Amino acid sequence: MAAPTEQDREVETIKQDLFRLAMQGRWNDVVATYQKKPKAHRAKITRTGETALHIAVLDCKESVVEKLVKLINDGVRKVEAKKEKKLKGASTSWREEEGEREEEFKHPLEIANERGNTPLHLAASIGNILICLCIAREHRELVGLRNEERETPLFLAALHGKKEAFLCLHDLCDPERRYDYCRRGDGETILHCAISGEYFDLAYQIVHKYDDFINSINGRGYTPLHLLATKPLAFESSSRLGWFNKIIYLFLYVEKLKEESFHHYDFQQSTVHDKPEPEKYPKNYLTCVNFFQVLWNTKKIPVNRNKDSRTSKQNDLENPKKGQCDAPRDECTQSSDRVDEQPQLFPPNYYISIEFIKFIYRAMLVVLGFESKVIKKIQAKKEKHIWSVQLMNKLLYSSSRDYDSSAGSQPIPKAKEEDETDAFRGIDDISEIKTPPHMEDEKMEQGKTPPHMEDEKMEQGIMKKETPILIAAKNGIAEMVEGILEFFPVAIYDVDHQKKNIVLLAVEHRQPHIYELLLRKADLLKDTAFRHVDKDGNSALHLVAKLGYSKAYPLVAVQMQWEVKWYQFVRKSLPRDFLVHYNEAGKTGKEIFRESHQELASKGGEWLNSISNSCSVVATLVAAVSFATTATTPGGIKEDSSKPTFERHPGFLIYAVSSLIALVFSVTSMVTFLAILTARRKMEDFERRLPRKLLLGLTCLFISIGAMLVCFCGAHFFLLKDVLEDSAFTVYALACLPTTIFAVAQFPFYFLLLWSTFQRMPRRYFTL
């Protein structure tokens, strides 16, 4: 091994000094080192190959990055000037040798770490606009450099949801090669990545600036609409909020997305010192500032008093309308804007009153804490819901081809271009997917694909056979199902690899709101889609009869009640002549329901027995105490008239009435729970009879316990009436507080049972 030269030792010393200074945060000394020693410009000071410029970018040191980049550019200019002078009088052979030597050294700004990331890659990943401008303003070709994953800085900005950085790099890169910079080595586009990360505001900008990506298919065969269909929590129909959060959600204002451009900086004159102006008010003025911001946002709300009735669209299944793709671009844009409008819930003359109420509510939220985490979380959720629908409508209206029921089944073949990999080539067969190197030998020895590889290939093949409307139906995204059916009515006949259409998938995956949406469609669908059967001959009634893998409710008895109601709801919606339909196994839906729900019904009966036993014991104790109080008279009886001593006292009346109520309702509760214990356990009884008995027993039990406490307070008041005087109500309220807290803790279960029993349409308690 050759001994290190003096030059090598000098470079190693520079690396150690730069690493020590960077770790200590002594950036002025780092800048001084870069100025004195040009060799530091290329020095990789960490094990992963980062230079001092990489670390400064990660630490968001804008001023330091500006100085380092300026020193690097000045150093490169000096070197180039010297080379030009030498090349003027040099021989041809010397020029060729010098040219080969020059190719060995990259520009210092192109130096990458072990993952292939340059400083611009890191700046784009963290979304620092100032650093992106500082590095790429004079070297715009850096925007197209790829790392080991074949990702450009422009792609990384979209991957991490950095909208401003993306718009900045979009304006800096070469317009003729923008599309090349927006694909990764595996075929993913920036639009796929933005939707996968749920950065819908960024995805909306990408749709406007890169409209060719709207129908693009990645290496796995997914379109952007496919990926959007796998995001149920991004839509309101598949999200769940509490009643209080729903009230806040209703009145929060979300501004709709618009096409944006990067116009915050002048590329020729701006520097990294062009930072936003500091706030001109103290922090304790924040509430007032937020209040005036609400006023300003209210001013910006568009007033649309004309209730435009949509033109009725004929559903031609052979030539479906899909946003008039052949029409001019401005007409499609106007149609897209009309779809984004929310339906009018009130007459037009109520608009001012409704907006005034919303304004008062928003002002109250500001006063009570507009910046609270809860409200911010709800605001972010509503933004996601509205922007996802807006993006979905844009994808549907901007579609440049007719609806294809096989969309997503195969990647679109694409010619291999410069700086692109084989991931852009169409995968005509799943068998063409390359096996990992460590599996090659095992595959050759066994002569077959390992089991987990088989499952993975099968799963990929299944996903490629599903259209966006089928995925949306499985995930319960009503907005997407309704939108696709509006543009492409023929999508109602889409089927997956098991020949299940949208109706069967909605039933199988327990999505009542999707099924109800399909019922509201044209009656002609009942003779087609609702009579459809899968490859095993199962109809909608067979699939609803199977016990689903997902649980709509956390309690066994309530889950059984939901299953019965869901089965009855689907059964009543199907044509009568289709109810007695046998599948390939020779079974009807009713037979499958009884077989699959036998265990659940047994567990539900055991749960009812357990809770009835516990509650009947409590009801018996309350009845015993209440009976004793009815036979006792506070203060005794007058000797001359045999009347209660406190007959005319208000406390005595409260005592007498509450003791009677406690006795009557406790006995009723006890009898009701005994009736549940002795009742039959047929599956049909779980729909109404057993839940209603349980509700009656719990209601009477709660009332009797409350009446018993009131009776106790009324009797005890006579003992301390001279001491307590006006503070009696406060004392007894505090005495009953522990019992009240326990009762309130049981209310969620009580209202859950009440809600699930009396609703006509079965609803899921929570989204899975």
PDB file of C-alpha atoms in Angstrom, residues 535-705:
ATOM      1  CA  LYS A 535     -67.977 -16.190 -10.650  1.00  0.00           C
ATOM      2  CA  ASP A 536     -69.223 -18.420  -7.798  1.00  0.00           C
ATOM      3  CA  GLY A 537     -72.854 -17.535  -8.479  1.00  0.00           C
ATOM      4  CA  ASN A 538     -73.163 -15.347  -5.364  1.00  0.00           C
ATOM      5  CA  SER A 539     -75.663 -12.529  -5.541  1.00  0.00           C
ATOM      6  CA  ALA A 540     -75.771  -9.463  -3.305  1.00  0.00           C
ATOM      7  CA  LEU A 541     -77.903 -11.417  -0.828  1.00  0.00           C
ATOM      8  CA  HIS A 542     -75.287 -14.173  -0.593  1.00  0.00           C
ATOM      9  CA  LEU A 543     -72.485 -11.692   0.075  1.00  0.00           C
ATOM     10  CA  VAL A 544     -74.437  -9.716   2.663  1.00  0.00           C
ATOM     11  CA  ALA A 545     -75.243 -12.996   4.405  1.00  0.00           C
ATOM     12  CA  LYS A 546     -71.562 -13.758   4.948  1.00  0.00           C
ATOM     13  CA  LEU A 547     -70.029 -12.532   8.169  1.00  0.00           C
ATOM     14  CA  GLY A 548     -67.721  -9.702   7.177  1.00  0.00           C
ATOM     15  CA  TYR A 549     -64.119  -9.519   8.285  1.00  0.00           C
ATOM     16  CA  SER A 550     -64.690  -5.930   9.412  1.00  0.00           C
ATOM     17  CA  LYS A 551     -66.732  -5.062  12.478  1.00  0.00           C
ATOM     18  CA  ALA A 552     -69.084  -2.108  12.239  1.00  0.00           C
ATOM     19  CA  TYR A 553     -69.618  -1.949  16.036  1.00  0.00           C
ATOM     20  CA  PRO A 554     -67.387  -2.775  19.010  1.00  0.00           C
ATOM     21  CA  LEU A 555     -70.045  -4.688  20.998  1.00  0.00           C
ATOM     22  CA  VAL A 556     -71.070  -8.230  20.093  1.00  0.00           C
ATOM     23  CA  ALA A 557     -74.846  -7.847  20.516  1.00  0.00           C
ATOM     24  CA  VAL A 558     -74.889  -4.506  18.696  1.00  0.00           C
ATOM     25  CA  GLN A 559     -72.762  -6.011  15.923  1.00  0.00           C
ATOM     26  CA  MET A 560     -75.273  -8.843  15.569  1.00  0.00           C
ATOM     27  CA  GLN A 561     -78.090  -6.304  15.436  1.00  0.00           C
ATOM     28  CA  TRP A 562     -76.261  -4.436  12.667  1.00  0.00           C
ATOM     29  CA  GLU A 563     -75.713  -7.631  10.687  1.00  0.00           C
ATOM     30  CA  VAL A 564     -79.423  -8.509  10.826  1.00  0.00           C
ATOM     31  CA  LYS A 565     -80.519  -4.997   9.856  1.00  0.00           C
ATOM     32  CA  TRP A 566     -77.977  -4.860   7.029  1.00  0.00           C
ATOM     33  CA  TYR A 567     -79.172  -8.222   5.706  1.00  0.00           C
ATOM     34  CA  GLN A 568     -82.832  -7.181   5.880  1.00  0.00           C
ATOM     35  CA  PHE A 569     -82.104  -3.841   4.212  1.00  0.00           C
ATOM     36  CA  VAL A 570     -80.363  -5.455   1.228  1.00  0.00           C
ATOM     37  CA  ARG A 571     -83.003  -8.173   1.027  1.00  0.00           C
ATOM     38  CA  LYS A 572     -85.855  -5.658   0.799  1.00  0.00           C
ATOM     39  CA  SER A 573     -84.053  -3.661  -1.904  1.00  0.00           C
ATOM     40  CA  LEU A 574     -83.603  -6.607  -4.285  1.00  0.00           C
ATOM     41  CA  PRO A 575     -86.292  -7.814  -6.729  1.00  0.00           C
ATOM     42  CA  ARG A 576     -88.559 -10.418  -5.163  1.00  0.00           C
ATOM     43  CA  ASP A 577     -87.998 -13.027  -7.842  1.00  0.00           C
ATOM     44  CA  PHE A 578     -84.253 -12.784  -7.191  1.00  0.00           C
ATOM     45  CA  LEU A 579     -84.388 -13.542  -3.456  1.00  0.00           C
ATOM     46  CA  VAL A 580     -84.486 -17.331  -3.821  1.00  0.00           C
ATOM     47  CA  HIS A 581     -81.293 -17.652  -5.844  1.00  0.00           C
ATOM     48  CA  TYR A 582     -78.851 -20.532  -5.416  1.00  0.00           C
ATOM     49  CA  ASN A 583     -75.116 -20.095  -5.858  1.00  0.00           C
ATOM     50  CA  GLU A 584     -72.678 -22.646  -7.255  1.00  0.00           C
ATOM     51  CA  ALA A 585     -72.651 -24.433  -3.875  1.00  0.00           C
ATOM     52  CA  GLY A 586     -76.440 -24.794  -3.973  1.00  0.00           C
ATOM     53  CA  LYS A 587     -77.162 -22.443  -1.057  1.00  0.00           C
ATOM     54  CA  THR A 588     -79.451 -19.456  -0.686  1.00  0.00           C
ATOM     55  CA  GLY A 589     -78.581 -16.245   1.105  1.00  0.00           C
ATOM     56  CA  LYS A 590     -80.721 -17.143   4.111  1.00  0.00           C
ATOM     57  CA  GLU A 591     -78.914 -20.442   4.612  1.00  0.00           C
ATOM     58  CA  ILE A 592     -75.510 -18.757   4.417  1.00  0.00           C
ATOM     59  CA  PHE A 593     -76.617 -16.104   6.907  1.00  0.00           C
ATOM     60  CA  ARG A 594     -77.671 -18.679   9.507  1.00  0.00           C
ATOM     61  CA  GLU A 595     -74.481 -20.707   9.109  1.00  0.00           C
ATOM     62  CA  SER A 596     -72.054 -17.799   9.235  1.00  0.00           C
ATOM     63  CA  HIS A 597     -73.754 -15.883  12.076  1.00  0.00           C
ATOM     64  CA  GLN A 598     -74.402 -18.791  14.418  1.00  0.00           C
ATOM     65  CA  GLU A 599     -71.311 -18.138  16.532  1.00  0.00           C
ATOM     66  CA  LEU A 600     -71.883 -14.377  16.618  1.00  0.00           C
ATOM     67  CA  ALA A 601     -75.479 -14.881  17.754  1.00  0.00           C
ATOM     68  CA  SER A 602     -74.297 -17.230  20.512  1.00  0.00           C
ATOM     69  CA  LYS A 603     -71.738 -14.678  21.739  1.00  0.00           C
ATOM     70  CA  GLY A 604     -74.352 -11.934  21.560  1.00  0.00           C
ATOM     71  CA  GLY A 605     -76.710 -13.980  23.736  1.00  0.00           C
ATOM     72  CA  GLU A 606     -73.980 -14.582  26.293  1.00  0.00           C
ATOM     73  CA  TRP A 607     -73.196 -10.864  26.388  1.00  0.00           C
ATOM     74  CA  LEU A 608     -76.879 -10.013  26.942  1.00  0.00           C
ATOM     75  CA  ASN A 609     -77.104 -12.560  29.777  1.00  0.00           C
ATOM     76  CA  SER A 610     -74.015 -11.116  31.417  1.00  0.00           C
ATOM     77  CA  ILE A 611     -75.160  -7.501  31.316  1.00  0.00           C
ATOM     78  CA  SER A 612     -78.720  -8.455  32.317  1.00  0.00           C
ATOM     79  CA  ASN A 613     -77.474 -10.347  35.373  1.00  0.00           C
ATOM     80  CA  SER A 614     -75.334  -7.423  36.493  1.00  0.00           C
ATOM     81  CA  CYS A 615     -78.015  -4.798  35.945  1.00  0.00           C
ATOM     82  CA  SER A 616     -80.762  -6.883  37.556  1.00  0.00           C
ATOM     83  CA  VAL A 617     -78.699  -7.093  40.748  1.00  0.00           C
ATOM     84  CA  VAL A 618     -78.330  -3.299  40.816  1.00  0.00           C
ATOM     85  CA  ALA A 619     -82.026  -2.846  40.064  1.00  0.00           C
ATOM     86  CA  THR A 620     -82.940  -5.185  42.940  1.00  0.00           C
ATOM     87  CA  LEU A 621     -80.802  -3.202  45.391  1.00  0.00           C
ATOM     88  CA  VAL A 622     -82.344   0.083  44.254  1.00  0.00           C
ATOM     89  CA  ALA A 623     -85.840  -1.404  44.585  1.00  0.00           C
ATOM     90  CA  ALA A 624     -85.110  -2.599  48.134  1.00  0.00           C
ATOM     91  CA  VAL A 625     -83.784   0.812  49.212  1.00  0.00           C
ATOM     92  CA  SER A 626     -86.664   2.619  47.510  1.00  0.00           C
ATOM     93  CA  PHE A 627     -89.240   0.394  49.189  1.00  0.00           C
ATOM     94  CA  ALA A 628     -87.714   1.174  52.580  1.00  0.00           C
ATOM     95  CA  THR A 629     -87.826   4.922  51.941  1.00  0.00           C
ATOM     96  CA  THR A 630     -91.500   4.843  50.948  1.00  0.00           C
ATOM     97  CA  ALA A 631     -92.342   3.388  54.374  1.00  0.00           C
ATOM     98  CA  THR A 632     -90.367   6.069  56.232  1.00  0.00           C
ATOM     99  CA  THR A 633     -91.594   9.611  56.966  1.00  0.00           C
ATOM    100  CA  PRO A 634     -88.957  12.266  57.679  1.00  0.00           C
ATOM    101  CA  GLY A 635     -89.754  14.200  60.858  1.00  0.00           C
ATOM    102  CA  GLY A 636     -92.393  11.729  62.004  1.00  0.00           C
ATOM    103  CA  ILE A 637     -96.183  12.149  62.158  1.00  0.00           C
ATOM    104  CA  LYS A 638     -98.253  14.687  64.065  1.00  0.00           C
ATOM    105  CA  GLU A 639     -99.983  13.114  67.058  1.00  0.00           C
ATOM    106  CA  ASP A 640    -103.216  15.051  66.751  1.00  0.00           C
ATOM    107  CA  SER A 641    -103.875  14.651  62.993  1.00  0.00           C
ATOM    108  CA  SER A 642    -101.716  11.654  61.920  1.00  0.00           C
ATOM    109  CA  LYS A 643    -100.210  13.792  59.154  1.00  0.00           C
ATOM    110  CA  PRO A 644     -96.491  14.212  58.342  1.00  0.00           C
ATOM    111  CA  THR A 645     -94.769  16.922  60.296  1.00  0.00           C
ATOM    112  CA  PHE A 646     -93.245  18.481  57.168  1.00  0.00           C
ATOM    113  CA  GLU A 647     -96.318  18.005  55.035  1.00  0.00           C
ATOM    114  CA  ARG A 648     -96.198  21.464  53.487  1.00  0.00           C
ATOM    115  CA  HIS A 649     -92.419  21.674  53.162  1.00  0.00           C
ATOM    116  CA  PRO A 650     -91.079  21.558  49.553  1.00  0.00           C
ATOM    117  CA  GLY A 651     -88.357  19.106  50.562  1.00  0.00           C
ATOM    118  CA  PHE A 652     -90.901  16.600  51.794  1.00  0.00           C
ATOM    119  CA  LEU A 653     -92.755  16.681  48.469  1.00  0.00           C
ATOM    120  CA  ILE A 654     -89.481  16.075  46.614  1.00  0.00           C
ATOM    121  CA  TYR A 655     -88.694  13.168  48.937  1.00  0.00           C
ATOM    122  CA  ALA A 656     -92.084  11.513  48.520  1.00  0.00           C
ATOM    123  CA  VAL A 657     -92.239  11.817  44.709  1.00  0.00           C
ATOM    124  CA  SER A 658     -88.633  10.736  44.109  1.00  0.00           C
ATOM    125  CA  SER A 659     -88.972   7.666  46.368  1.00  0.00           C
ATOM    126  CA  LEU A 660     -92.049   6.562  44.435  1.00  0.00           C
ATOM    127  CA  ILE A 661     -90.321   7.097  41.076  1.00  0.00           C
ATOM    128  CA  ALA A 662     -87.269   5.145  42.245  1.00  0.00           C
ATOM    129  CA  LEU A 663     -89.402   2.218  43.393  1.00  0.00           C
ATOM    130  CA  VAL A 664     -91.538   2.027  40.249  1.00  0.00           C
ATOM    131  CA  PHE A 665     -88.677   2.331  37.757  1.00  0.00           C
ATOM    132  CA  SER A 666     -86.351  -0.011  39.635  1.00  0.00           C
ATOM    133  CA  VAL A 667     -89.006  -2.724  39.698  1.00  0.00           C
ATOM    134  CA  THR A 668     -89.696  -2.144  35.997  1.00  0.00           C
ATOM    135  CA  SER A 669     -85.984  -2.404  35.232  1.00  0.00           C
ATOM    136  CA  MET A 670     -85.646  -5.599  37.237  1.00  0.00           C
ATOM    137  CA  VAL A 671     -88.592  -7.225  35.445  1.00  0.00           C
ATOM    138  CA  THR A 672     -87.234  -6.153  32.046  1.00  0.00           C
ATOM    139  CA  PHE A 673     -83.825  -7.707  32.666  1.00  0.00           C
ATOM    140  CA  LEU A 674     -85.477 -10.904  33.861  1.00  0.00           C
ATOM    141  CA  ALA A 675     -87.457 -10.935  30.612  1.00  0.00           C
ATOM    142  CA  ILE A 676     -84.200 -10.699  28.656  1.00  0.00           C
ATOM    143  CA  LEU A 677     -82.744 -13.613  30.602  1.00  0.00           C
ATOM    144  CA  THR A 678     -85.732 -15.819  29.799  1.00  0.00           C
ATOM    145  CA  ALA A 679     -86.243 -14.604  26.195  1.00  0.00           C
ATOM    146  CA  ARG A 680     -85.468 -16.680  23.118  1.00  0.00           C
ATOM    147  CA  ARG A 681     -82.276 -16.107  21.159  1.00  0.00           C
ATOM    148  CA  LYS A 682     -83.324 -16.270  17.519  1.00  0.00           C
ATOM    149  CA  MET A 683     -81.298 -14.209  15.072  1.00  0.00           C
ATOM    150  CA  GLU A 684     -84.318 -12.125  14.092  1.00  0.00           C
ATOM    151  CA  ASP A 685     -84.787 -11.089  17.736  1.00  0.00           C
ATOM    152  CA  PHE A 686     -81.479  -9.222  17.680  1.00  0.00           C
ATOM    153  CA  GLU A 687     -82.875  -6.691  15.232  1.00  0.00           C
ATOM    154  CA  ARG A 688     -85.533  -5.063  17.449  1.00  0.00           C
ATOM    155  CA  ARG A 689     -86.968  -7.146  20.286  1.00  0.00           C
ATOM    156  CA  LEU A 690     -83.862  -7.774  22.407  1.00  0.00           C
ATOM    157  CA  PRO A 691     -82.244  -4.323  21.884  1.00  0.00           C
ATOM    158  CA  ARG A 692     -85.497  -2.550  22.782  1.00  0.00           C
ATOM    159  CA  LYS A 693     -85.840  -4.580  25.974  1.00  0.00           C
ATOM    160  CA  LEU A 694     -82.270  -3.765  26.881  1.00  0.00           C
ATOM    161  CA  LEU A 695     -82.882  -0.068  26.198  1.00  0.00           C
ATOM    162  CA  LEU A 696     -86.010  -0.088  28.372  1.00  0.00           C
ATOM    163  CA  GLY A 697     -84.195  -1.797  31.230  1.00  0.00           C
ATOM    164  CA  LEU A 698     -81.212   0.561  31.122  1.00  0.00           C
ATOM    165  CA  THR A 699     -83.419   3.646  30.890  1.00  0.00           C
ATOM    166  CA  CYS A 700     -85.490   2.606  33.909  1.00  0.00           C
ATOM    167  CA  LEU A 701     -82.342   1.729  35.834  1.00  0.00           C
ATOM    168  CA  PHE A 702     -80.751   5.141  35.204  1.00  0.00           C
ATOM    169  CA  ILE A 703     -83.958   6.939  36.185  1.00  0.00           C
ATOM    170  CA  SER A 704     -84.354   4.893  39.375  1.00  0.00           C
ATOM    171  CA  ILE A 705     -80.763   5.542  40.462  1.00  0.00           C
TER     172      ILE A 705
END
